[in-house]
């Protein structure tokens, strides 16, 4: 069976060029980047080259890039590292749990958190951010692109609000990096998180941009790695992979490959809407990253759909996740005021650079027939739908 992977917001395959760039750092180039001998100098140089590439991707200076173990650590480092007990933090209801749970923990430690809502398109209103400001607001953390809908937030306006209020501004750009160009000075942020495995680098590596002069408390204590902002021996192969993936992403932007991705995504989306009645796109009308489409197919149950499609070789994900034995609708879709049954009936399709026209054709054949079969087998009835 041919397997088609349209779940690139969960993780992406490592590109062959990335893998080849990493390979020597598992073998002959094994040195600890802190060692002063030849072996260490070799890996140090590789880490610094990767730092330059990541800095170019983000439009910042190399010294402003801190390598981490991934997006979750970058988010935690920014949020905990820029605040202290007693501070007020503004974030949104649609953030990834790496941000929401970090904020929840800080609340238990004595911080005050305001969660700004989103509208039906999944967009934060910068006016709400402004209204949430307090004299003790230390940090605003609003994501760049949402992982479930792909919706891009109006960050430049939030950046201006943060600057006027003299508050730090962090953005979780994990789902934006490699998909849309990023320029930290345009955004006006003090910190920005990225993750390797969402942009065709390996899992377990990421980076946090921290603007020059920003006072960041580390999460870990140990050696003076990463200019004392992140102790721990560097994951050299992972960092090299992230650097290579950043270079390849910039080349894709130069070639205009993002318009190829959005054309594929739009063809998939339009084809599905045309073939399946009572379906629609979550976040339609808002600016979105080019690779993501979150679609509801009324009267189906998302998890069953994911399983049925997987049996046919198509990997996607559902807008609901099983937590503590119960299937909970996604907090993102419910924050967008989606009906509960619709949140349960939503499927996320997310493309990567490896996907082809043929992948989309196959998805366009498999999804409508699967929806039809599920609706026939165990339809979530209209009556049930409205009683939620
Ligand atoms: N932030 C967003 C928006 C994400 O989508 C993810 C991963 O799904 C993360 C943070 C966490 O990144 P990582 O998996 O590298 O820890």
XYZ file of N, CA and C and ligand atoms in Angstrom, residues 9 70-72 75 96 98 143 145 147 172 174-175 195 197-198, ligand 1:
64
model
N 2.293 19.035 10.217
C 2.326 19.923 11.390
C 2.631 19.130 12.664
N 14.188 21.823 21.456
C 12.977 21.832 20.638
C 12.110 23.035 20.943
N 10.908 22.998 20.384
C 9.985 24.113 20.553
C 9.489 24.248 21.983
N 9.221 23.123 22.628
C 8.689 23.172 23.998
C 9.697 23.848 24.924
N 9.884 27.601 24.169
C 8.732 28.323 24.741
C 8.888 28.479 26.249
N -0.214 26.752 21.852
C 0.166 25.345 22.048
C 0.309 25.092 23.551
N 2.650 23.906 25.062
C 3.997 24.292 25.534
C 3.953 25.696 26.140
N 1.243 33.403 19.620
C 1.890 32.566 18.606
C 1.833 33.194 17.214
N 1.865 31.232 14.060
C 0.922 30.426 13.265
C 0.376 29.328 14.164
N -0.963 25.759 15.182
C -0.634 24.414 14.725
C -1.833 23.674 14.140
N 5.635 32.186 19.620
C 5.897 30.796 19.294
C 5.732 30.682 17.777
N 6.905 28.177 15.965
C 7.231 26.782 15.620
C 6.535 26.350 14.324
N 5.270 26.774 14.147
C 4.539 26.336 12.944
C 4.661 27.323 11.796
N 11.266 25.135 16.018
C 11.532 23.724 16.298
C 11.996 23.030 15.020
N 11.936 19.835 14.005
C 11.186 18.761 13.336
C 9.925 19.229 12.623
N 9.592 20.512 12.759
C 8.455 21.031 11.983
C 8.935 21.608 10.665
N 4.535 25.150 19.569
C 3.767 24.767 18.550
C 2.866 25.753 17.889
C 3.786 23.441 18.116
O 3.007 23.050 17.115
C 4.641 22.519 18.776
C 4.635 21.092 18.403
O 3.625 20.558 18.010
C 5.452 22.993 19.819
C 5.370 24.305 20.187
C 6.386 22.079 20.539
O 7.539 21.853 19.777
P 8.443 20.549 20.051
O 7.660 19.387 19.552
O 9.692 20.795 19.251
O 8.722 20.493 21.506
